[in-house]
Coordinates of C-alpha atoms and ligand atoms in Angstrom, one line a residue:
X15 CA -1.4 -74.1 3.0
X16 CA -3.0 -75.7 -0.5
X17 CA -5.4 -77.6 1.0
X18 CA -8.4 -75.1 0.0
X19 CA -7.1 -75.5 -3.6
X20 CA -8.9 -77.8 -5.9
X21 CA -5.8 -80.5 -6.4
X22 CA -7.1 -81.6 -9.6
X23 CA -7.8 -77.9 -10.8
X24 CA -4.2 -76.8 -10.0
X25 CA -2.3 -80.0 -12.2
X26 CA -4.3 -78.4 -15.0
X27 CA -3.4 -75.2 -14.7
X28 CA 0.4 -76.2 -14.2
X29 CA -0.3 -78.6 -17.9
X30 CA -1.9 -75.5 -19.1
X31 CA 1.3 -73.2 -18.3
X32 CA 3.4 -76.1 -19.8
X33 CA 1.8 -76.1 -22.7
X34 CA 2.2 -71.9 -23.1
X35 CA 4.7 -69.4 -23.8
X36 CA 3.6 -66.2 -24.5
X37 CA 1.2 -65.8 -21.4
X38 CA -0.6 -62.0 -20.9
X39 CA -2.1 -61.3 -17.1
X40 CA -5.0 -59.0 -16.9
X41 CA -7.1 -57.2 -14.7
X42 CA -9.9 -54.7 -13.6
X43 CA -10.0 -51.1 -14.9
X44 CA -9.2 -48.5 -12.2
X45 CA -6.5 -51.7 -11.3
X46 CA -5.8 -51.6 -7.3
X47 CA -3.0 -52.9 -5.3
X48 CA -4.5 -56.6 -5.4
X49 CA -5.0 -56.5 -9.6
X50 CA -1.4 -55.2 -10.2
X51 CA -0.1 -57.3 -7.2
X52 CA -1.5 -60.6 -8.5
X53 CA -0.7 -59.7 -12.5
X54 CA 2.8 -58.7 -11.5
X55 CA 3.1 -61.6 -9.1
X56 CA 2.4 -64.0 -11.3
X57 CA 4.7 -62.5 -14.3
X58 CA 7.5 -62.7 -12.2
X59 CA 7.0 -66.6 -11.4
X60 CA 6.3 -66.7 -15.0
X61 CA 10.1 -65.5 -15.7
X62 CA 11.4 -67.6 -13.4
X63 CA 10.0 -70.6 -15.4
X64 CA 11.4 -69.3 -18.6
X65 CA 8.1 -67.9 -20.2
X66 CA 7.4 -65.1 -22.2
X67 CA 4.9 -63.4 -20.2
X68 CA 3.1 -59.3 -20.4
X69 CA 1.6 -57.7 -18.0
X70 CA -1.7 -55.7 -19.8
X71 CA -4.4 -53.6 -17.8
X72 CA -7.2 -51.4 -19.1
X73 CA -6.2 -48.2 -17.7
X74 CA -3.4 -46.5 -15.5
X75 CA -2.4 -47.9 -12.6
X76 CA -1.6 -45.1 -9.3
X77 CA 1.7 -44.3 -8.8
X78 CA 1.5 -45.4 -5.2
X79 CA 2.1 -48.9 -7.0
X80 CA 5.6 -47.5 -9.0
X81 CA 7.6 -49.3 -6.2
X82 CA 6.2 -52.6 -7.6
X83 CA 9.1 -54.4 -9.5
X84 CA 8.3 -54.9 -13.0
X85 CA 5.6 -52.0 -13.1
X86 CA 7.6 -50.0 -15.5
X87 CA 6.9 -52.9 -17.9
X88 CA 3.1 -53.0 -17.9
X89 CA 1.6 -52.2 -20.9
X90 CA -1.6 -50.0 -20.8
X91 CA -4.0 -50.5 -23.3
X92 CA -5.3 -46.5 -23.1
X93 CA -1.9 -45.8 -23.8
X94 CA -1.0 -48.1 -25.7
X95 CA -3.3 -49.9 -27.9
X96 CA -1.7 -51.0 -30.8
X97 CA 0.9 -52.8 -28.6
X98 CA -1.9 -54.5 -26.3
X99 CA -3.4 -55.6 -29.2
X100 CA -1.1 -57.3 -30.9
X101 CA 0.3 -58.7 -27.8
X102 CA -3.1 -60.1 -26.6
X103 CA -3.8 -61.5 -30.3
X104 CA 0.1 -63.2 -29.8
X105 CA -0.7 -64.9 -26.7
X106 CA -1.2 -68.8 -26.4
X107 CA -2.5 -68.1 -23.1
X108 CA -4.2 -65.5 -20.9
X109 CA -4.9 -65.2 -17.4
X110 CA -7.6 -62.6 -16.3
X111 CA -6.9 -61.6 -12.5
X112 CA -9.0 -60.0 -10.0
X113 CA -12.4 -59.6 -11.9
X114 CA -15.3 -61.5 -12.2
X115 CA -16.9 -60.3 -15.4
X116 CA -15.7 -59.3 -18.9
X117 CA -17.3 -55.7 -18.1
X118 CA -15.0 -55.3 -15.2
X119 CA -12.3 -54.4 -17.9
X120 CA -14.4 -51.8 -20.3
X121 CA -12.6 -50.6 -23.1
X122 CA -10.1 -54.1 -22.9
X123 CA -13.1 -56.0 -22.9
X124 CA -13.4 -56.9 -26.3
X125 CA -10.3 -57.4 -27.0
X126 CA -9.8 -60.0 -24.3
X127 CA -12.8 -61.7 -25.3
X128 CA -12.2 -61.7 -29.2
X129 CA -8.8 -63.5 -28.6
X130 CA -9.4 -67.2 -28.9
X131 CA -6.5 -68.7 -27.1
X132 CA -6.9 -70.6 -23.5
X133 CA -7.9 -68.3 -20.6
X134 CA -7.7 -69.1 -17.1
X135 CA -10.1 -66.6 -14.4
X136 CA -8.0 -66.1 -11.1
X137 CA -10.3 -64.0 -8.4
X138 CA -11.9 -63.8 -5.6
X139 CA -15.5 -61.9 -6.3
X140 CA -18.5 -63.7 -6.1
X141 CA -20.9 -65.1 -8.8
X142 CA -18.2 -65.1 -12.0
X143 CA -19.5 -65.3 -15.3
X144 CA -18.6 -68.0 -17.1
X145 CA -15.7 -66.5 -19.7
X146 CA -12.6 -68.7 -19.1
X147 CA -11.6 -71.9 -19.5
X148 CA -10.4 -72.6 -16.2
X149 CA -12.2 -70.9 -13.1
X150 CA -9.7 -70.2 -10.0
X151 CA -13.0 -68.6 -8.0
X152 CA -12.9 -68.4 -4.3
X153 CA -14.7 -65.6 -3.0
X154 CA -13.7 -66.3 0.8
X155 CA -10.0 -65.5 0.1
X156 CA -8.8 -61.8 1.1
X157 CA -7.1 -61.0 -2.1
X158 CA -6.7 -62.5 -5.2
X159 CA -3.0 -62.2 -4.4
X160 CA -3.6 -65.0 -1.4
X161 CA -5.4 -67.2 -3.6
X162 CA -2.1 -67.2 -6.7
X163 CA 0.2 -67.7 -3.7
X164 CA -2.3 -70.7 -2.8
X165 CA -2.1 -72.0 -6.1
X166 CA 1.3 -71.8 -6.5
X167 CA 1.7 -73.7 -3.5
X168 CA -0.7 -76.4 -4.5
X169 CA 1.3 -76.5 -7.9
X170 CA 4.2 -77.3 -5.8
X171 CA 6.5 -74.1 -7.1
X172 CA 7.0 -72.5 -4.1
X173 CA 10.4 -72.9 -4.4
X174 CA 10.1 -70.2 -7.6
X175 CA 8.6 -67.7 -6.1
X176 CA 11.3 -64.6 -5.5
X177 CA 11.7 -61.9 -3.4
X178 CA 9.8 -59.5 -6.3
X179 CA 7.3 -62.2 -6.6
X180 CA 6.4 -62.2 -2.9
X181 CA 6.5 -58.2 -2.8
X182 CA 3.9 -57.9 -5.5
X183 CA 1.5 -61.0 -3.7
X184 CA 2.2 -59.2 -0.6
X185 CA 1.2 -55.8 -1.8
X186 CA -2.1 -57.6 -3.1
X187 CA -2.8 -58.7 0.4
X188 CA -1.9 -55.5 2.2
X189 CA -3.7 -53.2 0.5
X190 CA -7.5 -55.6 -0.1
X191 CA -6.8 -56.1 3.9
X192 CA -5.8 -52.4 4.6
X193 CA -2.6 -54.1 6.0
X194 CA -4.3 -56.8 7.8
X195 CA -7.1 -55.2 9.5
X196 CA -10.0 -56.1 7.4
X197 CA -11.5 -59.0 5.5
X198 CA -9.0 -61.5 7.1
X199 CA -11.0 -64.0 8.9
X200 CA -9.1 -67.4 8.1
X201 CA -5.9 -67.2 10.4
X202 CA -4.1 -69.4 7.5
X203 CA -3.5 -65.7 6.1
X204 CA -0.5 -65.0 8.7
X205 CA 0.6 -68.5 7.7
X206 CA 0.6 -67.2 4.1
X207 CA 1.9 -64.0 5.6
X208 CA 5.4 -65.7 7.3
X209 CA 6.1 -67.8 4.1
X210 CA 6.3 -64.3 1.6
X211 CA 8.4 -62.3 4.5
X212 CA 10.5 -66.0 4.1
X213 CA 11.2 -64.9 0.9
X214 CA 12.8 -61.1 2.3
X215 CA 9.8 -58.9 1.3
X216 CA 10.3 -55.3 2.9
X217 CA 6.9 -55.6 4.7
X218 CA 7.0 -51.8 6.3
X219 CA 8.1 -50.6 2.7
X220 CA 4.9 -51.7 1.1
X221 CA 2.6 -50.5 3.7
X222 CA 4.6 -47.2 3.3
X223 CA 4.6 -47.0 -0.2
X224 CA 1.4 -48.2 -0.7
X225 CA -1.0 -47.7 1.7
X226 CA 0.4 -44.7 3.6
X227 CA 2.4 -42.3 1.3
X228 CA 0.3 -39.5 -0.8
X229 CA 0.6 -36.0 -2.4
X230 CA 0.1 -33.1 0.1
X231 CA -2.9 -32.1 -2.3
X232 CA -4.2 -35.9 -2.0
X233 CA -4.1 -35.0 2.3
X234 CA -5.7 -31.5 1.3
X235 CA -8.5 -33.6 -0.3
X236 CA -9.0 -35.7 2.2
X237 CA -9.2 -33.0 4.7
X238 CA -11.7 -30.9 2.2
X239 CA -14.1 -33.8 1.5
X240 CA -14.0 -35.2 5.4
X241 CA -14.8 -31.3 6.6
X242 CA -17.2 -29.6 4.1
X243 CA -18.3 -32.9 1.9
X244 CA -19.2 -35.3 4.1
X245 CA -23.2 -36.1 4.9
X246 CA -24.4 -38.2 7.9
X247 CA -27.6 -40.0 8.2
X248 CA -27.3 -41.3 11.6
X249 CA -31.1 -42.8 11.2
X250 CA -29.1 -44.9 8.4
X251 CA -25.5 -45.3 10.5
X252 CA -24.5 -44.0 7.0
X253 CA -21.9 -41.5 5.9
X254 CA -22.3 -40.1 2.2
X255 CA -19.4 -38.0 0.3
X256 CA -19.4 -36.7 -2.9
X257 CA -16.6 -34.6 -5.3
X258 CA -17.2 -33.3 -8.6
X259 CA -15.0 -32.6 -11.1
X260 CA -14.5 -28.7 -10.5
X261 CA -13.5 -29.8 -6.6
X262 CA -11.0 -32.6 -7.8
X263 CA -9.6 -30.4 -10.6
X264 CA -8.9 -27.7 -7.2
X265 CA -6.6 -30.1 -5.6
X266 CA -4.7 -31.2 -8.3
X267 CA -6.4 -34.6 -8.5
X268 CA -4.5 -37.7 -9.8
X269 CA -5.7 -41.2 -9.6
X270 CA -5.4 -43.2 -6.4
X271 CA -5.6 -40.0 -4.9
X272 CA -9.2 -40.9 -2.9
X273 CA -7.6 -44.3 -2.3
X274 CA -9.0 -44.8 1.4
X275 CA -11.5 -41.4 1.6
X276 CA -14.1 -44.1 1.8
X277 CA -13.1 -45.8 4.8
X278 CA -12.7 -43.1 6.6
X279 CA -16.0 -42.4 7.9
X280 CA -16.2 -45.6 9.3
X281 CA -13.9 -44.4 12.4
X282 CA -16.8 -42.7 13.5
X283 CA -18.8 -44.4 16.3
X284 CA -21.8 -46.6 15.2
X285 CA -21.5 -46.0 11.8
X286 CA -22.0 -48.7 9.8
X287 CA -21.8 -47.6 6.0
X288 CA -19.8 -45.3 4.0
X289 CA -20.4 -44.3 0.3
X290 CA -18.3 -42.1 -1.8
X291 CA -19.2 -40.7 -5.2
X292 CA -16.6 -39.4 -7.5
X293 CA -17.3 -37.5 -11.2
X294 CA -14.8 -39.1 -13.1
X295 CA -14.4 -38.4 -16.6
X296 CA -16.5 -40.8 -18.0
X297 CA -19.0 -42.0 -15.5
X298 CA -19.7 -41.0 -11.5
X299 CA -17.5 -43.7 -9.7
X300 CA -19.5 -45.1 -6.7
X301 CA -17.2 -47.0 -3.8
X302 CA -18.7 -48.2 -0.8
X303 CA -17.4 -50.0 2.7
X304 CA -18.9 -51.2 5.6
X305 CA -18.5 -52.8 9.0
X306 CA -20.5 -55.1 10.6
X307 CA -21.7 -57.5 7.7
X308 CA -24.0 -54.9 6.3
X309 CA -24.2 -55.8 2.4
X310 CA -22.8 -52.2 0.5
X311 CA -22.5 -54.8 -2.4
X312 CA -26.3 -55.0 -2.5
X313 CA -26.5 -51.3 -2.5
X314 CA -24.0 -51.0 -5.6
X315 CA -25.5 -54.0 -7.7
X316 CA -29.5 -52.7 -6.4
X317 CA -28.6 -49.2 -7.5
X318 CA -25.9 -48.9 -10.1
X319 CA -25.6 -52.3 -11.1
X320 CA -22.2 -53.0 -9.9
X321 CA -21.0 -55.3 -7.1
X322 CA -17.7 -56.2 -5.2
X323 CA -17.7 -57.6 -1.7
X324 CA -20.4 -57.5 1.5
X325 CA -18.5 -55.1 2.9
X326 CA -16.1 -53.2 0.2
X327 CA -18.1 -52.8 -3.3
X328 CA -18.3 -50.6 -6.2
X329 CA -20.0 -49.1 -9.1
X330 CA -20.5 -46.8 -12.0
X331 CA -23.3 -44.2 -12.6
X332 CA -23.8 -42.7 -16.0
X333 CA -25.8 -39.4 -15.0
X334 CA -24.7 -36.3 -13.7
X335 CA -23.3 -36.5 -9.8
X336 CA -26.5 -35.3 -8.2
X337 CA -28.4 -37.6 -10.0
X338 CA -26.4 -40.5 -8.3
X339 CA -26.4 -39.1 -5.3
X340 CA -30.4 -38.5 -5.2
X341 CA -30.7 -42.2 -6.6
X342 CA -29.2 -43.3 -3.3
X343 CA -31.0 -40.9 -0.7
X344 CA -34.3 -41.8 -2.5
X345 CA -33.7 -45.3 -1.2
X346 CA -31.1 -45.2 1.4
X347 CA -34.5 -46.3 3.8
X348 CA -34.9 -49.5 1.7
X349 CA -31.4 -50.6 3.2
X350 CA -32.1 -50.5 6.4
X351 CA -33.1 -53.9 7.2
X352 CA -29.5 -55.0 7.0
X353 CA -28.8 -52.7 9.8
X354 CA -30.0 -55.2 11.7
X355 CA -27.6 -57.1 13.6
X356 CA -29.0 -60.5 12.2
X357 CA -28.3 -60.0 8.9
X358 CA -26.1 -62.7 8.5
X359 CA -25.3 -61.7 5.0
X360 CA -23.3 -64.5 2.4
X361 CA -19.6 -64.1 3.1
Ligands
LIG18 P1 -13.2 -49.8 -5.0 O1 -14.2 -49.1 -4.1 O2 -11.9 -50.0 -4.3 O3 -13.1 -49.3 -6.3 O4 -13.8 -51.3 -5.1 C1 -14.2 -52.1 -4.0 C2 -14.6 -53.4 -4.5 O5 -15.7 -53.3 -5.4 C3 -13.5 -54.2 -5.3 O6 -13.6 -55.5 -5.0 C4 -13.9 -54.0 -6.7 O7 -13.5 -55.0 -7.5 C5 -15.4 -53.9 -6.6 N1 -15.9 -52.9 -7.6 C6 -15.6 -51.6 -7.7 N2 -16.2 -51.0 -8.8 C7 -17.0 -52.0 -9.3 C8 -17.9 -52.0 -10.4 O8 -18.1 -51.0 -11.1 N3 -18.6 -53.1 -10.7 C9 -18.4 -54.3 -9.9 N4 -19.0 -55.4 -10.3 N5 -17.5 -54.3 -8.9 C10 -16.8 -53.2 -8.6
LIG19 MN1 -9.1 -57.8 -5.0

């Protein structure tokens, strides 16, 4: 179960906990199941071994993740500034979860970086910038919510972890595997997998809660963008959607509520790429998924300077929504050499 964890590397970070009290977990903007799973995960173990620990994320978190104990106590710094700040300049340690790069938390950035207490990186992206004290980075793991469980088995506190513990690590793992159907090549997950329902976690709770329960206007969405928004290049094996503000504002939008538009596509026989375009307020949110190997997180980084993983990746665009979108079709050809089935792509 620990063996993939550095030995040496988790005795630290245990020292490193010993040695803290007021402990604050972060994580991405636009936080998902796995960044509120892992933060929330690891402030319950943090309880349970008398700490004083905070929860703080950039920006709100959907409400498909409410169910999660302890997400009432989350403080959110867009909300909440004045409180994040002074609890972030309090902390004798923090622990940044599920992101790779300062950027990756905009507006919390600096305030994370300014502090000048310990930090520890927990995640499971690839190529992490060097920001943290201690580096937890193991981009083969599903979730960053397998890799905390791992480490808290290689720390030998197993025996801490509680039933609201395991439901936020297992909500981390459900919702970055889309409930066990992607991303989950090492079959030490199910191991992983028996050890939190061990613990009593409601498995077919989560997956209802947060995977498969929505807002009729989210469904309405869905159903608008799948049957009037959806392009296909099948020269490409790609799928394209794209909402603008005046179509989101229609139906009510809320966040989390494209949560999964992306993947849909992919049901579609021999396509092998799906990219979905949202104008948020601030910037045109790109997400991308793919089957077969084929890199979406070169297409993100190439295009928009963003990243993820080989085959669920991300970005932002700061330009008007047809802008973006023209940005991809004018290059869409220069992707097709991963199309190839020999791409055998870094995993
Ligand atoms: P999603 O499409 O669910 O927002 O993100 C899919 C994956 O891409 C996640 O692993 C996420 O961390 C990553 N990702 C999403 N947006 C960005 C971005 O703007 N920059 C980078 N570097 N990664 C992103
Ligand atoms: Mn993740």
């Amino acid at each position: 179960m620990d063996k993939l964890i550095d030995h040496n590397k988790a005795k630290e970070f245990q020292q490193i906990l010993k040695e803290s009290e007021k402990i604050v977990l972060t994580c991405h903007v636009r936080p998902d199941g796995d960044a509120i799973g892992s933060c929330l995960g690891l402030w319950h173990l943090l309880k349970t071994l008398d700490k004083s620990p905070t929860v703080i994320v950039p920006d709100k978190a959907p409400v498909s993740l409410s169910f999660l104990p302890g997400f009432k106590e989350i403080g959110i710094y867009t909300s909440h500034k004045e409180f994040c700040e002074k609890t972030v300049e309090e902390a004798d340690l923090i622990i940044c979860c599920d992101f790779n790069t300062p950027s990756r938390q905009d507006t919390l950035a600096p305030v994370i970086q300014n502090a000048e207490c310990r930090k520890v990186l927990i995640d499971h992206h690839t190529e992490p910038s060097n920001f943290t004290d201690l580096v937890f980075s193991y981009p083969k793991m599903s979730s960053t919510c397998e890799l905390v469980f791992r480490i808290i088995a290689a720390m030998g506190l197993y025996d801490k972890v509680d039933r609201d513990c395991a439901t936020c690590l297992m909500t981390g793992i459900i919702t970055d595997t889309r409930n066990f159907t992607v991303n989950i090549k090492n079959p030490d997950i199910y191991d992983i997998l028996m050890r939190l329902l061990e613990k009593d976690v409601d498995k077919d709770r989560i997956v209802k809660e947060a995977l498969n329960t929505r807002s009729l206007t989210s469904l309405k969405l869905e159903a608008y963008a799948l049957s009037q928004k959806m392009e296909i290049f099948p020269e490409h094996k790609c799928a394209l959607i794209t909402l603008d503000k005046g179509e989101l504002k229609k139906y009510s939008y809320e966040r989390g509520d494209t949560e999964g538009l992306v993947n849909r596509p992919l049901e579609i026989r021999g396509m092998i790429y799906s990219i979905f375009m949202r104008e948020d307020p601030d910037c045109v949110k790109i997400s991308a998924r793919s089957c077969d190997n084929f890199p979406v997180s070169e297409i993100c980084k190439t295009l928009y300077g963003g990243g993820g993983h080989i085959q669920a990746a991300g970005g932002e665009f700061h330009g008007s929504l047809e802008e973006c979108r023209k940005k991809f079709l004018d290059h869409i050809g220069d992707f097709d050499k991963f199309l190839d089935k020999g791409y055998m792509g870094e995993e």
